[in-house]
Short mmCIF file of C-alpha atoms and ligand atoms in Angstrom, two decimals:
data_model
loop_
_atom_site.label_atom_id
_atom_site.label_comp_id
_atom_site.label_asym_id
_atom_site.label_seq_id
_atom_site.Cartn_x
_atom_site.Cartn_y
_atom_site.Cartn_z
CA MET A 1 0.00 0.00 0.00
CA LYS A 2 1.51 3.31 -1.09
CA LYS A 3 2.18 5.72 1.79
CA LEU A 4 0.21 8.97 1.74
CA ALA A 5 1.14 12.13 3.58
CA ILE A 6 -0.38 15.58 3.74
CA GLN A 7 1.84 18.63 3.92
CA PRO A 8 1.00 20.46 7.21
CA ASP A 9 1.19 23.90 5.59
CA ILE A 10 -2.12 24.27 3.76
CA LYS A 11 -0.56 26.76 1.33
CA LYS A 12 1.84 24.08 0.17
CA ALA A 13 -0.47 21.08 0.58
CA ALA A 14 -2.31 18.96 -1.96
CA THR A 15 -5.41 16.86 -1.26
CA LEU A 16 -5.30 13.10 -0.85
CA PRO A 17 -4.80 11.53 -4.28
CA ALA A 18 -7.81 10.19 -6.16
CA SER A 19 -6.39 6.71 -5.63
CA PHE A 20 -7.30 6.99 -1.93
CA TYR A 21 -11.00 6.98 -2.87
CA ARG A 22 -10.62 4.30 -5.53
CA ASN A 23 -8.37 1.84 -3.79
CA ALA A 24 -9.95 -1.18 -2.06
CA GLU A 25 -6.79 -1.68 0.01
CA PHE A 26 -7.12 1.73 1.65
CA PHE A 27 -10.78 1.01 2.29
CA GLU A 28 -9.91 -2.33 3.89
CA ALA A 29 -7.21 -0.74 6.07
CA SER A 30 -9.69 1.93 7.22
CA LYS A 31 -11.84 -0.69 8.91
CA GLU A 32 -9.42 -1.41 11.75
CA LYS A 33 -7.26 1.69 11.71
CA ILE A 34 -10.03 4.24 11.46
CA PHE A 35 -13.41 2.79 12.37
CA ALA A 36 -12.50 0.21 15.01
CA SER A 37 -10.23 2.63 16.81
CA HIS A 38 -12.56 5.63 16.96
CA TRP A 39 -16.02 6.34 18.36
CA ASN A 40 -19.11 5.13 16.54
CA PHE A 41 -22.68 6.20 17.18
CA ALA A 42 -24.72 3.24 18.44
CA THR A 43 -28.20 4.35 19.53
CA GLU A 44 -30.11 6.64 21.88
CA SER A 45 -29.67 6.16 25.66
CA GLN A 46 -33.43 5.62 25.65
CA SER A 47 -32.80 2.11 24.23
CA ILE A 48 -31.54 1.02 27.67
CA ALA A 49 -33.26 3.61 29.85
CA GLU A 50 -34.54 1.14 32.46
CA PRO A 51 -32.90 -1.62 34.52
CA GLY A 52 -33.37 -4.95 32.77
CA GLN A 53 -33.31 -3.49 29.25
CA VAL A 54 -31.06 -5.10 26.66
CA TYR A 55 -30.36 -3.78 23.19
CA PRO A 56 -28.45 -5.96 20.70
CA PHE A 57 -26.99 -4.28 17.63
CA THR A 58 -24.29 -4.67 15.00
CA LEU A 59 -21.56 -2.08 15.17
CA LEU A 60 -21.06 -0.42 11.78
CA GLU A 61 -22.82 -3.00 9.67
CA GLY A 62 -20.97 -3.83 6.46
CA VAL A 63 -17.65 -2.52 7.80
CA LEU A 64 -16.93 -3.62 11.36
CA ASP A 65 -19.87 -6.05 11.61
CA GLU A 66 -19.28 -6.50 15.33
CA PRO A 67 -22.23 -8.02 17.24
CA LEU A 68 -22.65 -6.13 20.52
CA VAL A 69 -25.30 -5.76 23.18
CA LEU A 70 -26.04 -2.84 25.50
CA THR A 71 -27.50 -3.75 28.87
CA HIS A 72 -28.79 -1.96 31.96
CA ASP A 73 -28.41 -4.23 34.98
CA GLN A 74 -30.50 -4.38 38.16
CA ASN A 75 -27.92 -2.27 40.04
CA GLY A 76 -28.46 0.56 37.59
CA GLN A 77 -25.13 0.00 35.79
CA LYS A 78 -25.01 0.11 32.01
CA HIS A 79 -22.73 -2.12 29.95
CA CYS A 80 -21.66 -2.66 26.38
CA LEU A 81 -20.71 -6.30 25.78
CA SER A 82 -19.73 -8.65 23.03
CA ASN A 83 -22.97 -10.36 21.99
CA VAL A 84 -21.16 -13.56 21.03
CA CYS A 85 -21.57 -16.60 23.27
CA THR A 86 -18.28 -17.76 24.76
CA HIS A 87 -19.24 -21.41 24.13
CA ARG A 88 -19.39 -21.88 20.38
CA GLY A 89 -20.00 -18.37 19.15
CA ASN A 90 -23.75 -18.08 18.71
CA LEU A 91 -25.29 -14.62 19.02
CA VAL A 92 -26.79 -14.30 22.49
CA ALA A 93 -29.39 -11.51 22.64
CA MET A 94 -31.62 -11.49 19.57
CA GLN A 95 -34.23 -8.87 20.37
CA PRO A 96 -34.27 -5.59 22.29
CA GLY A 97 -36.43 -5.72 25.39
CA LYS A 98 -36.43 -6.65 29.06
CA ALA A 99 -34.50 -9.63 30.42
CA ARG A 100 -33.27 -10.90 33.79
CA MET A 101 -30.19 -12.39 32.18
CA LEU A 102 -28.71 -13.10 28.78
CA SER A 103 -29.26 -16.71 27.79
CA CYS A 104 -27.88 -18.29 24.68
CA GLY A 105 -30.49 -20.05 22.60
CA TYR A 106 -28.07 -22.68 21.27
CA HIS A 107 -27.07 -24.73 24.35
CA GLY A 108 -28.38 -22.67 27.24
CA ARG A 109 -25.33 -20.81 28.58
CA CYS A 110 -26.42 -17.88 30.76
CA PHE A 111 -24.74 -14.58 31.53
CA ARG A 112 -25.63 -11.85 34.01
CA LEU A 113 -26.50 -8.45 32.56
CA ASP A 114 -22.98 -7.27 33.46
CA GLY A 115 -21.66 -9.95 31.09
CA THR A 116 -20.27 -12.36 33.68
CA PHE A 117 -20.79 -16.09 33.17
CA LYS A 118 -23.68 -17.45 35.25
CA SER A 119 -24.42 -21.04 34.29
CA MET A 120 -24.05 -23.74 31.66
CA PRO A 121 -25.84 -27.08 31.40
CA ALA A 122 -23.91 -30.37 31.10
CA PHE A 123 -20.50 -28.94 31.90
CA GLU A 124 -19.95 -30.93 35.10
CA GLY A 125 -16.38 -32.21 35.24
CA VAL A 126 -14.98 -29.63 32.83
CA GLU A 127 -11.64 -28.61 34.25
CA ASP A 128 -10.56 -25.06 34.91
CA PHE A 129 -14.06 -23.80 34.15
CA PRO A 130 -15.42 -21.16 34.20
CA THR A 131 -12.63 -18.61 33.80
CA ALA A 132 -12.63 -14.94 32.80
CA ALA A 133 -12.59 -16.10 29.17
CA ASP A 134 -16.14 -17.38 29.67
CA HIS A 135 -17.52 -13.91 30.42
CA LEU A 136 -18.82 -11.69 27.61
CA THR A 137 -16.08 -9.19 26.74
CA PRO A 138 -16.85 -5.61 27.80
CA VAL A 139 -16.50 -2.91 25.13
CA SER A 140 -15.85 0.82 25.66
CA PHE A 141 -18.91 3.03 25.46
CA GLU A 142 -19.86 6.57 26.49
CA GLU A 143 -23.08 8.52 26.82
CA TRP A 144 -23.42 12.14 25.75
CA LEU A 145 -26.42 14.19 24.53
CA GLY A 146 -28.64 11.23 25.40
CA LEU A 147 -26.74 9.17 22.81
CA ILE A 148 -24.48 6.14 23.12
CA PHE A 149 -21.11 5.96 21.39
CA VAL A 150 -19.01 2.81 21.21
CA SER A 151 -15.39 2.10 20.35
CA LEU A 152 -13.70 -1.29 20.02
CA ASN A 153 -10.19 0.03 20.54
CA PRO A 154 -10.21 3.79 21.21
CA VAL A 155 -6.98 5.65 20.43
CA ALA A 156 -8.29 8.72 22.28
CA SER A 157 -10.87 9.00 25.03
CA PHE A 158 -14.35 10.20 24.12
CA GLU A 159 -13.99 12.94 26.73
CA GLU A 160 -10.82 14.22 25.08
CA MET A 161 -12.28 14.06 21.59
CA THR A 162 -15.50 15.88 22.45
CA ARG A 163 -14.06 18.42 24.92
CA PRO A 164 -14.04 21.39 22.50
CA MET A 165 -17.78 20.86 21.92
CA ARG A 166 -18.63 20.38 25.59
CA ASP A 167 -16.70 23.49 26.64
CA ARG A 168 -18.20 25.67 23.95
CA LEU A 169 -21.82 24.52 24.27
CA ASN A 170 -22.17 23.96 28.02
CA TRP A 171 -24.79 26.72 28.28
CA LEU A 172 -27.27 24.88 26.03
CA PRO A 173 -29.97 22.57 27.49
CA LEU A 174 -28.19 19.54 25.99
CA ASN A 175 -29.64 17.10 28.52
CA THR A 176 -33.18 17.85 27.28
CA LEU A 177 -32.53 16.72 23.69
CA HIS A 178 -35.04 14.14 22.52
CA LEU A 179 -35.51 12.30 19.25
CA VAL A 180 -37.88 13.75 16.66
CA GLU A 181 -39.18 10.86 14.57
CA GLU A 182 -40.01 12.80 11.41
CA GLY A 183 -36.47 14.14 11.18
CA THR A 184 -34.94 10.70 11.37
CA THR A 185 -34.11 8.87 8.18
CA ASP A 186 -31.27 7.18 6.29
CA TYR A 187 -29.90 8.51 3.02
CA HIS A 188 -27.93 6.37 0.59
CA VAL A 189 -25.20 8.04 -1.42
CA ASN A 190 -23.31 6.42 -4.29
CA ALA A 191 -19.92 7.71 -3.26
CA HIS A 192 -16.94 6.98 -1.03
CA TRP A 193 -17.63 7.93 2.59
CA ALA A 194 -14.68 10.33 2.75
CA LEU A 195 -16.04 12.32 -0.21
CA TYR A 196 -19.19 12.94 1.81
CA CYS A 197 -17.05 14.19 4.72
CA ASP A 198 -14.86 16.32 2.43
CA ASN A 199 -17.98 18.09 1.22
CA PHE A 200 -19.33 18.62 4.74
CA LEU A 201 -16.05 20.09 5.91
CA GLU A 202 -16.15 23.24 3.82
CA GLY A 203 -18.70 25.99 3.43
CA PHE A 204 -16.90 27.06 0.26
CA HIS A 205 -19.58 25.41 -1.88
CA ILE A 206 -22.57 27.01 -0.12
CA PRO A 207 -23.10 29.90 -2.58
CA PHE A 208 -22.77 27.49 -5.53
CA VAL A 209 -24.72 24.48 -4.27
CA HIS A 210 -27.15 25.66 -1.57
CA PRO A 211 -29.13 28.75 -2.64
CA ALA A 212 -31.59 28.62 0.30
CA LEU A 213 -28.90 28.15 2.94
CA ASN A 214 -26.84 30.86 1.30
CA ALA A 215 -29.76 33.28 1.70
CA ALA A 216 -30.04 32.46 5.42
CA ILE A 217 -26.42 33.03 6.41
CA ASP A 218 -23.94 35.84 6.05
CA PHE A 219 -21.38 34.04 3.92
CA GLY A 220 -18.74 36.74 4.46
CA GLN A 221 -18.61 35.83 8.16
CA TYR A 222 -18.50 32.03 7.76
CA ALA A 223 -15.75 30.78 10.11
CA TYR A 224 -13.62 27.69 10.74
CA GLU A 225 -11.88 26.43 13.88
CA ILE A 226 -9.65 23.38 14.07
CA PHE A 227 -9.16 21.16 17.16
CA PRO A 228 -7.09 18.00 17.54
CA HIS A 229 -9.87 15.46 16.79
CA CYS A 230 -12.72 17.63 15.60
CA ASN A 231 -13.37 20.89 13.84
CA LEU A 232 -16.05 23.53 13.77
CA GLN A 233 -17.71 25.64 11.13
CA ILE A 234 -19.81 28.57 12.26
CA GLY A 235 -22.59 30.03 10.15
CA ILE A 236 -23.66 33.55 11.08
CA ALA A 237 -27.33 34.38 10.56
CA ASP A 238 -28.33 36.95 7.99
CA GLU A 239 -30.78 39.74 8.99
CA GLY A 240 -34.08 38.33 10.22
CA GLN A 241 -32.86 34.72 10.37
CA PRO A 242 -33.04 32.59 13.54
CA HIS A 243 -29.91 32.50 15.68
CA PHE A 244 -28.67 31.43 19.12
CA GLU A 245 -29.06 33.79 22.06
CA VAL A 246 -25.55 33.36 23.41
CA PRO A 247 -25.31 34.39 27.09
CA GLU A 248 -23.16 37.29 28.23
CA GLY A 249 -19.63 36.34 29.18
CA HIS A 250 -19.48 33.51 26.61
CA PRO A 251 -16.77 33.93 23.93
CA ASP A 252 -19.53 33.88 21.25
CA PHE A 253 -21.63 36.56 22.97
CA GLY A 254 -22.79 39.13 20.44
CA ARG A 255 -22.39 36.82 17.43
CA LYS A 256 -25.64 35.91 15.69
CA ILE A 257 -24.84 32.24 15.29
CA TYR A 258 -27.13 30.40 12.90
CA ALA A 259 -25.50 27.00 13.49
CA TYR A 260 -22.45 25.34 14.99
CA TYR A 261 -21.41 22.61 12.55
CA TYR A 262 -19.06 20.25 14.38
CA TRP A 263 -17.40 17.25 12.81
CA MET A 264 -15.54 14.65 14.83
CA PHE A 265 -13.08 12.24 13.24
CA PRO A 266 -13.82 10.14 11.34
CA ASN A 267 -17.53 10.26 10.53
CA LEU A 268 -19.69 12.12 13.06
CA MET A 269 -21.39 15.42 12.35
CA PHE A 270 -23.04 17.32 15.18
CA ASN A 271 -25.01 20.24 13.80
CA PHE A 272 -26.32 22.39 16.64
CA TYR A 273 -29.19 24.78 15.87
CA PRO A 274 -31.20 27.05 18.18
CA TRP A 275 -33.94 24.34 18.25
CA GLY A 276 -31.67 21.31 18.80
CA LEU A 277 -29.27 18.94 17.10
CA SER A 278 -29.09 17.31 13.69
CA LEU A 279 -26.75 14.32 13.95
CA ASN A 280 -25.34 12.89 10.71
CA VAL A 281 -23.47 9.62 10.88
CA VAL A 282 -21.52 8.72 7.75
CA GLU A 283 -21.32 4.94 7.44
CA PRO A 284 -19.39 3.29 4.61
CA GLN A 285 -21.23 0.40 2.98
CA GLY A 286 -18.64 -0.27 0.31
CA LEU A 287 -16.02 1.56 -1.70
CA GLN A 288 -18.64 3.67 -3.47
CA LYS A 289 -21.63 3.27 -1.20
CA THR A 290 -22.36 5.25 1.92
CA ARG A 291 -25.27 5.38 4.29
CA ILE A 292 -25.96 8.67 6.07
CA ARG A 293 -27.96 8.21 9.25
CA PHE A 294 -29.80 11.49 9.82
CA ARG A 295 -31.21 11.89 13.31
CA THR A 296 -32.95 14.95 14.70
CA TYR A 297 -33.13 15.89 18.39
CA GLN A 298 -34.97 18.86 19.80
CA TYR A 299 -34.55 20.76 23.08
CA LYS A 300 -37.46 20.42 25.43
CA GLY A 301 -39.71 23.47 25.32
CA THR A 302 -37.84 25.26 22.55
CA THR A 303 -39.82 27.94 20.78
CA HIS A 304 -37.52 27.86 17.77
CA GLN A 305 -38.96 26.34 14.62
CA ARG A 306 -37.24 23.27 13.25
CA SER A 307 -36.70 23.53 9.53
CA LEU A 308 -36.52 19.91 8.48
CA ASN A 309 -37.52 20.65 4.90
CA SER A 310 -34.57 22.92 4.43
CA LEU A 311 -32.23 20.33 6.01
CA GLU A 312 -33.51 17.76 3.54
CA ALA A 313 -33.13 20.11 0.58
CA THR A 314 -29.54 20.84 1.62
CA GLU A 315 -28.84 17.12 1.99
CA LEU A 316 -30.11 16.34 -1.51
CA GLU A 317 -28.02 19.17 -2.97
CA ASP A 318 -24.96 17.78 -1.16
CA GLU A 319 -25.64 14.23 -2.35
CA ALA A 320 -25.87 15.34 -5.97
CA VAL A 321 -22.53 17.13 -5.88
CA VAL A 322 -20.81 14.33 -3.92
CA GLU A 323 -22.00 11.73 -6.45
CA SER A 324 -20.73 13.96 -9.24
CA VAL A 325 -17.31 14.09 -7.54
CA GLN A 326 -17.39 10.30 -7.19
CA ARG A 327 -17.64 10.08 -10.99
CA GLY A 328 -14.90 12.69 -11.38
CA ILE A 329 -12.32 11.05 -9.15
CA ARG A 330 -12.48 7.93 -11.31
CA SER A 331 -11.23 9.91 -14.29
CA ARG A 332 -7.83 9.24 -15.83
CA TYR A 333 -7.16 12.96 -15.73
CA TYR A 334 -7.81 13.83 -12.08
CA HIS A 335 -5.06 13.05 -9.59
CA SER A 336 -5.17 15.52 -6.73
CA GLY A 337 -6.08 19.15 -6.04
CA ARG A 338 -4.96 22.10 -3.92
CA PHE A 339 -6.67 23.76 -0.93
CA SER A 340 -8.11 27.22 -0.37
CA PRO A 341 -6.35 28.39 2.84
CA ALA A 342 -9.38 30.56 3.71
CA MET A 343 -12.13 28.04 2.98
CA GLU A 344 -10.77 24.50 3.10
CA GLN A 345 -9.01 24.22 6.46
CA GLY A 346 -11.50 21.58 7.57
CA VAL A 347 -10.84 19.38 4.52
CA HIS A 348 -7.09 19.81 5.01
CA HIS A 349 -7.53 18.79 8.66
CA PHE A 350 -9.51 15.68 7.66
CA HIS A 351 -6.98 14.61 5.04
CA SER A 352 -4.13 15.12 7.52
CA LEU A 353 -5.93 12.95 10.10
CA LEU A 354 -6.71 10.27 7.51
CA ALA A 355 -3.08 10.10 6.39
CA LYS A 356 -1.79 10.10 9.97
CA THR A 357 -4.24 7.38 11.07
CA LEU A 358 -3.70 5.09 8.10
CA PHE A 359 0.14 5.23 8.07
S1 LIG B 401 -23.07 -21.35 21.65
FE1 LIG B 401 -24.03 -20.50 23.32
S2 LIG B 401 -24.48 -22.14 24.60
FE2 LIG B 401 -23.48 -23.03 22.96
FE1 LIG B 402 -23.25 21.29 1.60
#
């Protein structure tokens, strides 16, 4: 696999080569190096709100394909566990719901909701049994914004990765966010997952691709901030457009912020609006196939109007241009491009992180 590197000085740098998006080897390497070692969105905390609730799921289907189960035990502790029976490998929990324990439907091995081995029929006389290897393996997980994030092998703590967002937004009623069903849907894009992220990470295209959004924000004041594991784009509201009421004393006080668009490596987009959060999770399904999980959460009691129609219109405009780029990067004549230092810092940041993580 050819080594890729991104020049740290954006004025000298070139983008990742087109081969990065075309090459199945890079895609394969991304599975462990990028997706297994960073934080993935799993589900809402609501899925295991009460003691006794279990929630089986597959982590990043089609890429990591790791069978896991979230549980909430009778002591009020929550767990994320391997959902693979330590006997012969059957999946243990099959359905979300309430359970007193996890029992495997193949030969009856039982586990407590904290994952420890409980019982197994017909194992009398088995030596050196049970041991720790007979428990279900615990997996790292974190809760934030009423959401659950999971990592198989985290290279950085969730706290460290999300700190810039937590510090900046601690004045918002984040613990009142709740799912809005009609803003929750999956989009399927015929393009490499990183092309979708590239497009998200710059507002450069807004005047060209998003006429309605462009009319709502003051494009001259669009701003970028880069952090170690995430970055931020700030849209400033045009006259008469909705914006945050930032409290006095906050560094953003006095700015009419239309939205905080945060992205966290590799594939999480947290778009904070005055009414709540639009979460976009970019999940590769193949070299040229990506699923975007769109989920909408609203603050309790907000008087701000959600504008789901405009979010959908923007999404469809983005998909069209990303699919057009997917066709372009397959060309014999496109190899790599350069960055706008004013407008493409976020893309440069992403490419630098991709190169650093893969090599
Ligand atoms: S595989 Fe689970 S009890 Fe045999
Ligand atoms: Fe866009």
